[in-house]
Amino acid sequence: MRNNLTTLDILVFLFYLVGVSAYGYYVYKSKQKAEQSTKDYFLAEGSLTWWAIGASMIASNISAEQFIGMSGSGFNVGVAVAAYEWVAAIVLIIVAVFFMPIYLKEKIFTMPQFLEQRYNTTLSLIMSIFWLFLYILVNLTSILYLGALAISNLIGGGSFHLIMVALAVFALLISLGGMKVVGYTDVIQVVVLVIGGLVTTYIALDVVSTKFGLGGGAISGFKALIDNAGDHFKMIFPKPGPNTPQEDINKYIALPGIAMYFAGQWIVNLNYWGCNQYITQRALGADLHTARTGILFAGMLKLMMPVIVMLPGIAAYVLFKNGELQQEMSSTGAFNSDNAYSAVLTFLPNGLKGLSMAALTAAIVASLAGKVNSISTIFTLDIYKRYINKDATEKKQVWVGRLAIFASVIMGVALTWEDLLGIGGEGGFQFIQKYTGFISPGILAIFLMGMFWKRTTATAGVVGILAGFVLSVFFNNYAVGVFGNETLLYTAFPNGHGAYEIPFLICMGLSFAFTVILMVAISLAGPAINPRSINLDPGMFKVSGQTMSLIVITLLLITALYAKFW
């Protein structure tokens, strides 16, 4: 491996480390109060600007699983994986226009609080506990594992455990300052990860151009990618037929063509961006205009993320086909497409490797800080304050929040130390998608039904969250055995491992549809008037001219991207 860092690389990385730490301390001291309130600590008391909200959302979203996992997907399937990012940009428009007015009207701090106000305490408690387990056991551990692994590969070795602890401690220090420190340091994190990511992409394209005798440069390098990997620049995969090669079938199973746009893509993104404490917390303390502008800013940033996290993977694929990166793609002894990003980094000159490591660290630490802050918020406000100490003062709740941050980080490190959950066995990106995907249909169903259909009852909400999970398990693991390969609902395809399966994103769509049908039936059998329903005023969804301009620009850019790669 050629990833050993030079003195210049180390100095660049230390400059980033000291800069973020100093700025975080400055934010903490300049905004410090004699006694912090819970709104101040957990929601930054509405002090986050629109650009801080948008940057913080992206910083929390882009982590090692995007840099490593999506680059690996770029290596395998190409630009089609950008659907996750570009559909997210549309979803963020929906969240800004339709979700945020409802959340702000209900004056909630957490997602469980919304469920309590709309349904009942039972559903709120179930989801509070469930979200805590999900955030710690799936998200926190996978971020730590993939982050430590990525940086270890980047520096050409080193102690995996030492790197993991260092990442955890850095994130811990930032998180203890509360949402203000997390939000404003995320602005720096986003700047670093965007600049570092763009530099890496430019170098990768320049190397491709040079290797193919085109004289260097990003534009000619991009043309070389299209000329030498045309199959990697298709957004829609055709449905496999009897003679379709297994490689193409695998691509369709991962991203099932046009069908996924009527199923899982929307469920994944609407649940993640609209019903997720980890993301929405940044905007809950702001006024509607600021929250909307920040969310739309995040949507515009999402459009450029594939350039940073996907194109390096396609570049690695073209170079690999050309006889390059053979050793780097098999750094662990066996070929692994998830090595694509770190393999491309071997071409970076001195100093820029340090910048890339800073970008990767920024993405990891920002995600860790955002995640533990959300864990702390849900535990303190929805469990400790409500069930353990109802009379807790504001000061005590803030300290409990800090203790929860510390405990969650310790637990995450302990679970990841020997990879107890098997994250590395199936790949971190797949690990996250698999386990969050089982609950996404049910969560989205109870939120959408609760927001936009007054008749939805509390019983339907409890049944919906349980049914969504059970149906997800059924369609993913048992539907083929019950119905056969040509199921009544959707065709199953050979997965190359001696079995057939329905594409995961299609399973999510089926689970969501049946969950909604079940919730409607139960609600119609209940009382005609629900006192906990939300009174929606059409005026609350009106947008300003500035907001509409941002929406139109975003939609035009997405249309142009799909027109180019359809």
Coordinates of C-alpha atoms in Angstrom, one line a residue:
M1 CA 0.0 0.0 0.0
R2 CA 1.1 3.5 -0.8
N3 CA -0.9 5.2 1.9
N4 CA 1.8 6.1 4.4
L5 CA 1.4 9.7 5.6
T6 CA 4.2 12.2 5.4
T7 CA 5.0 15.0 7.8
L8 CA 3.1 17.4 5.6
D9 CA 0.0 15.2 5.7
I10 CA 0.1 15.0 9.5
L11 CA 0.5 18.8 9.8
V12 CA -2.6 19.3 7.5
F13 CA -4.6 16.9 9.6
L14 CA -3.5 18.5 12.9
F15 CA -4.4 21.9 11.5
Y16 CA -8.0 20.6 10.9
L17 CA -8.1 18.9 14.4
V18 CA -6.9 22.0 16.2
G19 CA -9.1 24.3 14.1
V20 CA -12.4 22.4 14.8
S21 CA -11.5 22.0 18.5
A22 CA -10.7 25.7 19.0
Y23 CA -13.9 26.8 17.1
G24 CA -16.0 24.4 19.1
Y25 CA -14.6 25.8 22.4
Y26 CA -15.1 29.3 21.1
V27 CA -18.8 28.6 20.4
Y28 CA -19.3 26.9 23.7
K29 CA -17.7 29.8 25.7
S30 CA -19.3 32.6 23.6
K31 CA -22.8 31.2 24.0
Q32 CA -22.4 29.8 27.5
K33 CA -25.1 30.7 30.0
A34 CA -25.1 30.5 33.8
E35 CA -27.7 27.7 33.6
Q36 CA -28.5 26.0 30.3
S37 CA -32.2 25.1 29.6
T38 CA -33.1 21.9 27.9
K39 CA -34.2 23.8 24.8
D40 CA -30.8 25.6 24.8
Y41 CA -28.8 22.4 25.2
F42 CA -30.7 20.0 23.0
L43 CA -32.1 22.3 20.4
A44 CA -29.7 25.3 20.5
E45 CA -32.6 27.5 21.6
G46 CA -33.3 28.4 18.0
S47 CA -29.9 30.1 17.5
L48 CA -28.8 27.9 14.6
T49 CA -28.9 29.9 11.3
W50 CA -30.3 28.4 8.1
W51 CA -26.8 27.6 6.8
A52 CA -25.8 26.0 10.1
I53 CA -29.0 23.8 10.0
G54 CA -28.4 22.7 6.4
A55 CA -24.7 22.0 6.9
S56 CA -25.3 20.2 10.1
M57 CA -27.9 17.9 8.5
I58 CA -25.4 17.0 5.7
A59 CA -22.5 16.6 8.1
S60 CA -24.6 14.2 10.2
N61 CA -25.7 12.3 7.2
I62 CA -22.4 11.9 5.3
S63 CA -20.2 9.5 7.2
A64 CA -17.9 6.6 6.6
E65 CA -20.7 4.4 5.2
Q66 CA -21.2 7.0 2.4
F67 CA -17.5 7.5 1.7
I68 CA -16.7 3.8 1.8
G69 CA -20.0 2.1 1.1
M70 CA -21.3 4.3 -1.7
S71 CA -17.9 4.4 -3.4
G72 CA -18.0 0.6 -3.3
S73 CA -21.5 0.7 -4.8
G74 CA -20.2 3.1 -7.4
F75 CA -17.5 0.5 -8.2
N76 CA -20.2 -2.2 -8.5
V77 CA -23.2 -0.6 -10.0
G78 CA -22.2 3.0 -11.0
V79 CA -24.3 6.1 -11.0
A80 CA -27.6 4.3 -10.2
V81 CA -26.7 4.4 -6.6
A82 CA -27.0 8.2 -6.7
A83 CA -30.7 7.7 -6.6
Y84 CA -30.4 7.6 -2.8
E85 CA -29.0 11.2 -2.9
W86 CA -31.1 12.7 -5.6
V87 CA -34.4 11.3 -4.3
A88 CA -33.3 12.6 -0.9
A89 CA -33.1 16.1 -2.4
I90 CA -36.8 15.9 -3.4
V91 CA -37.7 14.4 -0.1
L92 CA -36.1 17.3 1.7
I93 CA -38.4 19.6 -0.2
I94 CA -41.4 17.6 1.0
V95 CA -40.1 17.7 4.6
A96 CA -39.5 21.4 4.5
V97 CA -42.9 22.2 3.1
F98 CA -45.2 19.7 4.7
F99 CA -43.5 18.1 7.8
M100 CA -41.8 21.0 9.5
P101 CA -44.9 23.2 9.8
I102 CA -46.6 20.4 11.7
Y103 CA -43.6 19.7 14.0
L104 CA -43.2 23.3 14.8
K105 CA -47.0 23.8 15.3
E106 CA -46.9 20.9 17.9
K107 CA -43.9 22.5 19.6
I108 CA -42.0 19.2 20.1
F109 CA -38.4 18.5 21.0
T110 CA -38.3 14.9 20.0
M111 CA -40.0 12.5 17.6
P112 CA -41.5 10.4 20.5
Q113 CA -43.1 13.6 21.8
F114 CA -45.0 13.9 18.5
L115 CA -46.2 10.3 18.8
E116 CA -47.4 10.9 22.3
Q117 CA -49.3 14.0 21.4
R118 CA -50.8 12.4 18.3
Y119 CA -51.3 8.8 19.5
N120 CA -50.6 7.9 23.1
T121 CA -47.8 7.3 25.7
T122 CA -47.6 3.6 24.9
L123 CA -46.5 4.2 21.3
S124 CA -44.2 7.0 22.4
L125 CA -42.5 4.7 24.9
I126 CA -42.2 1.8 22.5
M127 CA -40.5 4.0 19.9
S128 CA -38.3 5.8 22.4
I129 CA -36.8 2.5 23.5
F130 CA -36.7 1.2 20.0
W131 CA -34.9 4.3 18.6
L132 CA -32.3 4.2 21.4
F133 CA -31.5 0.5 20.6
L134 CA -31.4 1.2 16.9
Y135 CA -29.2 4.3 17.2
I136 CA -26.7 2.6 19.5
L137 CA -26.7 -1.0 18.2
V138 CA -26.8 -0.2 14.5
N139 CA -25.9 3.4 13.7
L140 CA -23.4 4.3 16.4
T141 CA -21.5 1.0 16.1
S142 CA -21.4 1.0 12.3
I143 CA -20.1 4.6 12.2
L144 CA -17.4 3.7 14.7
Y145 CA -16.4 0.5 12.9
L146 CA -16.4 1.8 9.4
G147 CA -14.7 5.0 10.4
A148 CA -11.9 3.3 12.2
L149 CA -11.5 0.8 9.4
A150 CA -11.4 3.5 6.7
I151 CA -8.8 5.7 8.5
S152 CA -6.7 2.6 9.3
N153 CA -6.7 1.7 5.6
L154 CA -5.9 5.3 4.6
I155 CA -2.8 5.6 6.8
G156 CA -1.6 2.2 5.6
G157 CA -2.2 0.3 8.9
G158 CA -2.3 1.3 12.5
S159 CA -4.2 0.2 15.5
F160 CA -7.9 -0.1 14.6
H161 CA -8.9 0.1 18.3
L162 CA -6.8 3.1 19.0
I163 CA -8.3 5.0 16.0
M164 CA -11.8 4.0 17.1
V165 CA -11.2 5.3 20.6
A166 CA -9.7 8.5 19.3
L167 CA -12.7 9.1 17.0
A168 CA -15.1 8.4 19.9
V169 CA -13.3 10.8 22.3
F170 CA -13.2 13.6 19.7
A171 CA -16.9 13.2 19.0
L172 CA -17.6 13.0 22.8
L173 CA -15.8 16.4 23.4
I174 CA -17.9 18.1 20.7
S175 CA -21.2 16.5 21.8
L176 CA -20.8 17.5 25.5
G177 CA -21.2 21.2 24.5
G178 CA -24.7 20.6 23.3
M179 CA -26.5 21.3 19.9
K180 CA -25.0 24.7 19.5
V181 CA -21.4 23.4 19.4
V182 CA -22.5 20.4 17.3
G183 CA -24.4 22.5 14.8
Y184 CA -21.7 25.2 14.3
T185 CA -18.7 22.9 14.3
D186 CA -20.6 20.9 11.7
V187 CA -20.3 23.9 9.3
I188 CA -16.5 23.5 9.4
Q189 CA -16.9 19.7 9.1
V190 CA -19.0 20.1 6.0
V191 CA -16.5 22.6 4.4
V192 CA -13.6 20.2 5.1
L193 CA -15.4 17.1 3.8
V194 CA -16.6 18.8 0.7
I195 CA -13.2 20.4 -0.2
G196 CA -11.4 17.2 0.7
G197 CA -13.9 15.1 -1.2
L198 CA -13.8 17.3 -4.3
V199 CA -10.0 17.2 -4.3
T200 CA -10.0 13.4 -4.1
T201 CA -12.5 13.2 -7.0
Y202 CA -10.5 15.7 -9.1
I203 CA -7.3 13.7 -8.5
A204 CA -9.1 10.4 -9.4
L205 CA -10.4 11.8 -12.6
D206 CA -7.0 13.4 -13.5
V207 CA -5.3 10.0 -12.9
V208 CA -7.9 8.2 -15.2
S209 CA -7.3 10.9 -17.9
T210 CA -3.5 10.5 -17.7
K211 CA -3.6 6.6 -17.7
F212 CA -5.7 6.7 -20.9
G213 CA -3.5 9.2 -22.6
L214 CA -5.9 12.1 -22.6
G215 CA -3.4 14.5 -21.0
G216 CA -4.9 14.9 -17.6
G217 CA -7.8 17.0 -16.2
A218 CA -11.1 16.2 -14.6
I219 CA -13.3 16.8 -17.7
S220 CA -11.3 14.5 -19.9
G221 CA -11.1 12.0 -17.0
F222 CA -14.9 12.0 -16.7
K223 CA -15.2 11.4 -20.5
A224 CA -12.8 8.5 -20.1
L225 CA -15.1 7.0 -17.4
I226 CA -18.1 7.2 -19.7
D227 CA -16.2 5.7 -22.6
N228 CA -14.7 2.8 -20.6
A229 CA -17.6 2.1 -18.2
G230 CA -20.7 3.1 -20.1
D231 CA -22.8 0.5 -18.2
H232 CA -21.9 2.4 -15.0
F233 CA -23.7 5.5 -16.2
K234 CA -27.3 4.2 -16.3
M235 CA -29.8 5.3 -13.6
I236 CA -32.4 2.6 -14.4
F237 CA -31.5 -1.1 -14.6
P238 CA -33.9 -3.3 -16.8
K239 CA -35.8 -6.1 -15.2
P240 CA -33.8 -9.3 -15.6
G241 CA -34.9 -11.9 -18.1
P242 CA -34.1 -15.7 -18.4
N243 CA -30.6 -15.1 -20.0
T244 CA -29.6 -12.1 -17.9
P245 CA -26.0 -12.5 -16.5
Q246 CA -25.8 -12.9 -12.7
E247 CA -23.8 -9.7 -12.4
D248 CA -26.7 -7.7 -13.9
I249 CA -29.2 -9.6 -11.7
N250 CA -27.3 -8.6 -8.6
K251 CA -27.4 -4.9 -9.7
Y252 CA -31.1 -5.1 -10.2
I253 CA -31.6 -6.8 -6.7
A254 CA -29.7 -3.9 -5.2
L255 CA -31.4 -1.2 -7.2
P256 CA -34.6 -2.6 -8.9
G257 CA -35.0 -0.3 -11.8
I258 CA -38.0 2.0 -12.2
A259 CA -39.9 -0.1 -9.6
M260 CA -37.8 1.2 -6.7
Y261 CA -39.1 4.7 -7.5
F262 CA -42.6 3.5 -6.6
A263 CA -41.5 1.7 -3.5
G264 CA -38.4 1.7 -1.2
Q265 CA -36.6 4.8 -2.3
W266 CA -39.3 7.1 -1.0
I267 CA -39.8 5.1 2.2
V268 CA -36.0 5.1 3.0
N269 CA -35.7 8.8 2.4
L270 CA -39.0 10.0 3.9
N271 CA -38.3 8.0 7.1
Y272 CA -34.7 9.1 7.3
W273 CA -35.1 12.8 6.6
G274 CA -38.6 13.4 8.0
C275 CA -39.2 11.0 11.0
N276 CA -35.7 10.7 12.4
Q277 CA -34.6 12.5 15.6
Y278 CA -31.0 12.3 14.4
I279 CA -31.8 14.6 11.4
T280 CA -34.9 16.7 12.4
Q281 CA -33.4 17.8 15.7
R282 CA -31.4 20.5 14.0
A283 CA -34.5 22.3 12.7
L284 CA -36.9 21.8 15.6
G285 CA -35.6 24.8 17.6
A286 CA -35.8 27.3 14.7
D287 CA -38.7 29.4 13.3
L288 CA -40.4 28.0 10.2
H289 CA -38.6 30.2 7.6
T290 CA -35.2 29.4 9.0
A291 CA -35.9 25.7 9.3
R292 CA -37.3 25.5 5.7
T293 CA -34.3 27.4 4.2
G294 CA -31.8 25.2 6.1
I295 CA -33.5 22.0 4.9
L296 CA -33.6 23.2 1.3
F297 CA -30.0 24.2 1.6
A298 CA -29.3 20.6 2.7
G299 CA -31.2 19.4 -0.3
M300 CA -29.0 21.4 -2.7
L301 CA -25.9 20.0 -1.0
K302 CA -27.2 16.5 -1.5
L303 CA -27.2 17.0 -5.3
M304 CA -23.4 17.2 -5.2
M305 CA -22.7 14.3 -2.8
P306 CA -22.5 11.7 -5.5
V307 CA -19.6 13.6 -7.1
I308 CA -17.8 13.2 -3.8
V309 CA -18.7 9.7 -2.7
M310 CA -19.6 7.9 -5.9
L311 CA -17.4 9.1 -8.8
P312 CA -14.2 7.9 -7.0
G313 CA -15.7 4.4 -7.0
I314 CA -16.4 4.5 -10.7
A315 CA -12.8 5.8 -11.3
A316 CA -11.5 2.9 -9.2
Y317 CA -13.5 0.5 -11.4
V318 CA -12.1 1.8 -14.6
L319 CA -8.5 1.8 -13.2
F320 CA -9.0 -1.7 -11.9
K321 CA -10.1 -2.9 -15.3
N322 CA -7.0 -1.2 -16.7
G323 CA -4.8 -3.3 -14.5
E324 CA -4.3 -0.7 -11.7
L325 CA -5.1 -0.9 -8.0
Q326 CA -5.0 -4.8 -7.9
Q327 CA -3.3 -4.9 -4.6
E328 CA -5.2 -2.0 -3.1
M329 CA -8.6 -3.5 -3.9
S330 CA -7.5 -6.6 -2.1
S331 CA -5.8 -5.0 0.9
T332 CA -7.5 -7.4 3.4
G333 CA -6.4 -10.5 1.4
A334 CA -9.5 -10.8 -0.7
F335 CA -11.1 -8.5 -3.3
N336 CA -13.5 -6.1 -1.7
S337 CA -15.3 -3.3 -3.6
D338 CA -15.5 -1.3 -0.4
N339 CA -11.8 -0.7 -0.8
A340 CA -12.5 1.5 -3.8
Y341 CA -12.3 4.9 -2.0
S342 CA -9.1 4.1 0.0
A343 CA -7.5 2.7 -3.2
V344 CA -8.1 5.9 -5.1
L345 CA -6.5 7.9 -2.2
T346 CA -3.2 6.2 -2.9
F347 CA -2.7 8.5 -5.9
L348 CA -3.0 11.7 -3.8
P349 CA 0.3 13.7 -3.4
N350 CA 1.8 14.6 -0.1
G351 CA -0.4 17.0 1.9
L352 CA -3.6 16.1 0.1
K353 CA -3.7 12.7 1.9
G354 CA -3.8 14.6 5.1
L355 CA -6.7 16.7 3.7
S356 CA -8.5 13.6 2.7
M357 CA -8.0 12.1 6.1
A358 CA -9.3 15.3 7.6
A359 CA -12.4 15.1 5.3
L360 CA -13.1 11.5 6.3
T361 CA -12.6 12.3 10.0
A362 CA -14.9 15.3 9.7
A363 CA -17.6 13.1 8.2
I364 CA -17.2 10.4 10.9
V365 CA -17.0 12.7 13.9
A366 CA -19.9 14.9 12.8
S367 CA -22.1 11.8 12.4
L368 CA -21.0 10.4 15.8
A369 CA -21.6 13.8 17.5
G370 CA -25.1 14.1 15.9
K371 CA -26.0 10.6 16.8
V372 CA -25.0 10.7 20.4
N373 CA -26.7 14.1 20.8
S374 CA -30.0 12.5 19.6
I375 CA -29.6 9.5 21.9
S376 CA -29.1 11.9 24.8
T377 CA -32.1 14.0 23.8
I378 CA -34.5 11.0 23.6
F379 CA -33.2 9.4 26.8
T380 CA -33.4 12.6 28.8
L381 CA -36.7 14.0 27.7
D382 CA -38.7 11.0 26.8
I383 CA -37.5 8.4 29.4
Y384 CA -35.7 10.1 32.3
K385 CA -37.9 13.2 32.7
R386 CA -41.1 11.3 32.0
Y387 CA -40.6 8.0 33.9
I388 CA -37.6 8.2 36.2
N389 CA -37.6 11.8 37.7
K390 CA -40.6 13.8 36.7
D391 CA -39.4 16.7 38.9
A392 CA -35.9 17.0 37.5
T393 CA -34.7 20.6 37.1
E394 CA -33.5 22.0 33.8
K395 CA -29.9 21.9 35.1
K396 CA -30.2 18.3 36.2
Q397 CA -31.7 17.3 32.8
V398 CA -28.7 18.9 31.0
W399 CA -26.3 16.9 33.2
V400 CA -28.3 13.7 32.6
G401 CA -28.0 14.4 28.9
R402 CA -24.2 14.7 29.2
L403 CA -24.1 11.4 31.1
A404 CA -26.2 9.8 28.4
I405 CA -23.8 11.0 25.8
F406 CA -20.8 9.5 27.7
A407 CA -22.6 6.2 28.3
S408 CA -23.7 5.8 24.7
V409 CA -20.2 6.4 23.4
I410 CA -18.7 3.8 25.9
M411 CA -21.4 1.3 24.9
G412 CA -20.7 1.9 21.2
V413 CA -17.0 1.4 21.6
A414 CA -17.6 -1.8 23.7
L415 CA -19.9 -3.3 21.1
T416 CA -17.6 -2.4 18.2
W417 CA -14.3 -3.5 19.9
E418 CA -14.5 -7.1 18.7
D419 CA -17.2 -6.4 16.1
L420 CA -19.8 -8.2 18.3
L421 CA -22.6 -7.4 16.0
G422 CA -21.0 -8.7 12.9
I423 CA -20.8 -5.4 11.1
G424 CA -17.7 -6.3 9.1
G425 CA -19.2 -9.7 8.1
E426 CA -21.8 -8.2 5.7
G427 CA -20.4 -4.8 5.1
G428 CA -21.3 -1.7 7.1
F429 CA -23.5 0.0 4.4
Q430 CA -25.5 -3.2 4.0
F431 CA -25.6 -3.6 7.8
I432 CA -27.3 -0.2 8.2
Q433 CA -29.7 -0.6 5.3
K434 CA -30.8 -4.0 6.4
Y435 CA -31.6 -3.3 10.0
T436 CA -33.1 0.2 9.6
G437 CA -35.0 -1.0 6.6
F438 CA -37.0 -3.5 8.7
I439 CA -38.6 -0.7 10.7
S440 CA -38.8 2.1 8.1
P441 CA -42.1 1.1 6.6
G442 CA -43.9 1.0 9.9
I443 CA -42.4 4.3 11.2
L444 CA -43.2 6.2 8.0
A445 CA -46.8 4.8 8.0
I446 CA -47.6 5.9 11.6
F447 CA -46.1 9.4 10.9
L448 CA -47.8 10.0 7.6
M449 CA -51.2 8.6 8.8
G450 CA -50.9 10.6 12.0
M451 CA -50.1 13.8 10.3
F452 CA -52.5 13.8 7.4
W453 CA -55.5 11.6 8.3
K454 CA -57.5 12.7 11.3
R455 CA -59.3 9.4 11.6
T456 CA -56.1 7.4 12.5
T457 CA -56.4 5.9 16.0
A458 CA -53.9 5.1 18.7
T459 CA -54.6 1.4 18.3
A460 CA -53.9 1.6 14.6
G461 CA -50.6 3.4 15.4
V462 CA -49.4 0.6 17.8
V463 CA -50.5 -2.1 15.4
G464 CA -48.9 -0.3 12.5
I465 CA -45.4 -0.1 14.0
L466 CA -45.5 -3.8 14.9
A467 CA -47.1 -4.9 11.6
G468 CA -44.5 -2.9 9.6
F469 CA -41.7 -4.8 11.3
V470 CA -43.3 -8.2 11.0
L471 CA -44.3 -7.7 7.3
S472 CA -40.7 -6.5 6.5
V473 CA -39.3 -9.7 8.0
F474 CA -41.9 -11.8 6.1
F475 CA -41.3 -10.3 2.7
N476 CA -37.5 -10.3 3.0
N477 CA -37.1 -13.8 4.5
Y478 CA -40.3 -15.9 4.0
A479 CA -42.4 -14.7 1.0
V480 CA -40.4 -16.7 -1.6
G481 CA -40.8 -19.8 0.5
V482 CA -44.6 -19.3 0.8
F483 CA -45.4 -18.1 -2.7
G484 CA -42.5 -19.5 -4.7
N485 CA -40.1 -17.7 -7.0
E486 CA -42.9 -16.2 -9.1
T487 CA -44.7 -14.7 -6.1
L488 CA -48.2 -13.3 -6.3
L489 CA -46.7 -9.8 -5.6
Y490 CA -43.3 -9.5 -7.2
T491 CA -40.8 -11.7 -9.1
A492 CA -38.0 -13.1 -7.0
F493 CA -34.5 -13.3 -8.6
P494 CA -31.5 -15.7 -8.1
N495 CA -29.0 -13.9 -5.8
G496 CA -26.0 -16.0 -6.8
H497 CA -25.9 -17.8 -3.5
G498 CA -28.3 -20.7 -4.4
A499 CA -31.4 -18.8 -3.3
Y500 CA -34.0 -16.4 -4.7
E501 CA -35.0 -13.1 -3.2
I502 CA -37.2 -10.1 -3.7
P503 CA -35.3 -6.9 -4.1
F504 CA -35.0 -5.3 -0.7
L505 CA -36.4 -1.9 -1.8
I506 CA -39.5 -3.7 -3.2
C507 CA -40.0 -5.5 0.1
M508 CA -40.1 -2.2 1.8
G509 CA -42.8 -0.9 -0.5
L510 CA -44.9 -4.0 0.0
S511 CA -44.5 -3.8 3.8
F512 CA -45.5 -0.1 3.8
A513 CA -48.6 -0.7 1.5
F514 CA -50.0 -3.5 3.6
T515 CA -49.2 -1.6 6.9
V516 CA -51.2 1.4 5.7
I517 CA -54.1 -0.8 4.6
L518 CA -54.2 -2.5 8.0
M519 CA -54.0 0.9 9.8
V520 CA -56.9 2.3 7.7
A521 CA -59.1 -0.8 8.4
I522 CA -58.4 -0.6 12.2
S523 CA -59.0 3.2 12.3
L524 CA -62.3 2.9 10.4
A525 CA -63.4 0.3 13.0
G526 CA -62.7 2.7 15.8
P527 CA -64.3 6.0 16.8
A528 CA -65.2 8.5 14.1
I529 CA -63.7 11.4 16.0
N530 CA -60.1 11.3 17.3
P531 CA -59.4 14.0 19.9
R532 CA -55.7 13.7 19.3
S533 CA -55.8 14.5 15.6
I534 CA -53.9 17.4 14.2
N535 CA -55.9 20.4 12.9
L536 CA -54.2 21.3 9.6
D537 CA -54.6 24.8 8.3
P538 CA -53.8 25.0 4.5
G539 CA -52.1 28.3 5.2
M540 CA -49.4 26.6 7.2
F541 CA -48.0 25.0 4.1
K542 CA -47.7 28.2 2.1
V543 CA -44.1 29.1 1.1
S544 CA -42.4 32.4 0.4
G545 CA -41.1 33.5 -2.9
Q546 CA -37.5 32.8 -1.8
T547 CA -38.4 29.3 -0.7
M548 CA -40.2 28.6 -3.9
S549 CA -37.2 29.8 -5.9
L550 CA -35.0 27.3 -4.0
I551 CA -37.5 24.5 -4.7
V552 CA -37.6 25.3 -8.4
I553 CA -33.8 25.4 -8.7
T554 CA -33.4 22.1 -6.9
L555 CA -36.1 20.3 -9.1
L556 CA -34.6 21.7 -12.3
L557 CA -31.2 20.4 -11.3
I558 CA -32.6 17.0 -10.5
T559 CA -34.5 16.9 -13.8
A560 CA -31.3 17.7 -15.7
L561 CA -29.3 15.0 -13.9
Y562 CA -31.9 12.3 -14.6
A563 CA -32.3 13.5 -18.2
K564 CA -28.5 13.1 -18.6
F565 CA -28.2 9.6 -17.1
W566 CA -31.6 8.0 -17.7

